[in-house]
Amino acid sequence: MSSSVKYKARIYSQNAWNAPNKKTKTGLCLSGGGSRALSAGLGQLIGLKSLSNNNGGTVLDSIDYISSVSGGTWLTSIFSFSTNQNLDDLLGVYAPPDTLTESNIGDLPTGSIGHAPGNLSYTGMLDALHDNIGLENIYNHPEVRKWAWPVIVGELILKPYGLYNGTIEGSGQNITPMPERFFSLDQTYMENNIKTLTGDGVANGSLTGDDFYFHQSGRPFPIMNTNIKFNYQQDNSALLPVQGTPVAVGATGEINESGVSLTADGAVESFAFTSDWRSQTGEGAFVDISRRYSLIDLVACSSAFFANAVGKKIAASAAAFAAGTQHQIAAEKKDSIKQAETAILKDLASFVPQYNYWPAGPSTSNNQNTGFSDGGSLDNTGLLGMLARSDATRIIVCYNAEIPLGGREDIAVSGYGKKVAAISTDIPILFGYQPKPVNGTYVLFSDKTPVDLKFLEAAQVFESSAFGPLVSQLFAASNGQQSPAVTFTCSLKVCDNPYAGICKRGTVDVLWIYNNYADTWVKKISSWMLADNIRYGRYDPLSDFYN
C-alpha cells in the first residue's frame, strides 16, 4: 500500500459550503433509476440543449445546478467532468419521433454518454472484477468486497470517458484500487484554495492540475447525493444525507439510532473526504491521505443500490473460482460451491461501499469506518440535495424511476378531499406521507408507521397539504397516457429538515416532469413496426432495458 501523505484541507462549517450563487437560480434534478435514469436524463439534457433561451443560448445554458441520485449521477458525473467540449458528441442531437426507424433508433455519437449502460453487462462486470480484484479474492477476503462496485463504476462507467485511471495495490485482504486523481472545481480554484494552504510537513504545494479531474466551465454545478448508513449491516438503518460537489463533500444534520447519535456540521474540501483526520486549527484540518478520493468513490456511493445487486450476481462465480474451476464443475464440487455461494449471499453487507469518515465541524473529530448507501435510499429525486446545497428558486425535477403514474384515481389521501392515482413511492415521502397507501389511503408518518419505514420520514421537504393536489394535477396532465409528457408546475413551501440541514428555505417553483408512457409521442413515429414494438414492448433492446 502507498504510504500516507499529509495535507491541509479547508473545513466548511454548517452551510458555508453551499453551491456558489448563480444569476438565474435554476436547478435541474435527475432522479435515480439505473440505466433508465441515465438514458432518460440524457434525453432530457438533449431536449434542454435543443431549446433556445431568451439570451441567444439554450435552456441548458440557463441551468445553474444539477442535483442527481444513483443512475442520474452516472450521467451527471460524466457530463460535469468530461473534457469533451462537443456537446453534440457527448450528449447527442434531438431526433423528432417521425425520423426514428428500426435501423436508427439506437444510433448514438461515438462519444455519447448513452453508451455507458451498455457497458454494464454481467460479463463486463465479471471481467472488471476478475482483472482488478480477483473473484477468488472476493470469496476468500470479505474485506475487499467493498471495492467491487467502485471498481465496476470506474472501469465500465467512468474510464471510457477519461474520468478514471488507477492501479491496484496490495494483496489478499489488503487489495485496494488506487485512483490517480482527486477532483475539484477548476485549476484556478485548486491553486487558490488547495495548493496555497500551508503547514508543517503538508504536501499541498506539490499538487498540480494533473492531480485532479476538473468540473468543466459552462456546465451546471453538480450536487451528487449519497447517504451515510448509520449501521450498514442493517437494511433499514437511519440515513444521513451526504452531498458531494466539486468544492466539498459532507453533511449537515443529525441522526439518532438506538441511543447512539451522529452529528455532522459541514464538509471538507472534496480531495480530503475519507482522509484520516489528525488535527485541526481554525478552518483547516490536517489529514493523512493514503488513497485519493476520486469520482469513482462518489459515483459508486451515489449508486450503491447496485453494490448488493452485484454481490448477488457474482456470488456463484466467485464461489466457482474459489473451488478452482471456471467451466466444467465436477459433481462432487457442486455442493461445496453452493455452500460457498450461500456464505457470500449471507454477507451482502460486505459489498456496501465503506470508507473512513470523520464529521467535519469546528471541534475535534474522530475517524470511523462508515458505510454509504445509494442516494435514492432516502430521496430518489435529487430534491433533498438541491434544496440543501443551492439557492435555486426554480427547479426542474426529471423523475425517471420505475413506477408509472396510475391509470385511475382510486386512492384516498389523508387530509385531502379527493381520490388520486397511484404514484411512485419516492414522491409521497417528500410531503411527509408514507410511501405506499395503507388500506387504500395515503397516510402521514406517525407513531403507527412500521419501524422499517420510519427512516424515510427524514425525506420530507414540502408541506403535506400540497401532496394531494400535486398528484391530481399530474394525473390530469397525463390525459390518460395520451399527453406527450406528464408535466406540472407549482409553487411549494419548503419545510425545515434537520437531517439535511435545510432551514428557512422559503418557497420554490417546481416543474415536475414525470417519465411516463405517452401514446401521443408514439403515434408520431412513421414506422408502424417500430411504433408497435415500442407500444407493446416487443422490441428486444427496449424490453431488456434493465435498471
Coordinates of C-alpha atoms in Angstrom, one line a residue, residues 121-131 135 152 313-314 317-318:
S121 CA -23.3 -6.3 -18.8
Y122 CA -22.8 -9.2 -16.5
T123 CA -19.8 -10.4 -18.4
G124 CA -18.3 -6.9 -18.4
M125 CA -18.7 -6.7 -14.6
L126 CA -17.2 -10.1 -14.1
D127 CA -14.3 -9.2 -16.3
A128 CA -13.7 -5.9 -14.5
L129 CA -13.7 -7.7 -11.1
H130 CA -11.6 -10.6 -12.3
D131 CA -8.9 -8.3 -13.8
L135 CA -13.1 -13.4 -8.0
I152 CA -17.1 -1.6 -11.8
K313 CA -24.9 -11.7 -9.3
I314 CA -21.3 -12.7 -8.8
S317 CA -19.0 -17.1 -10.0
A318 CA -16.8 -16.2 -7.0

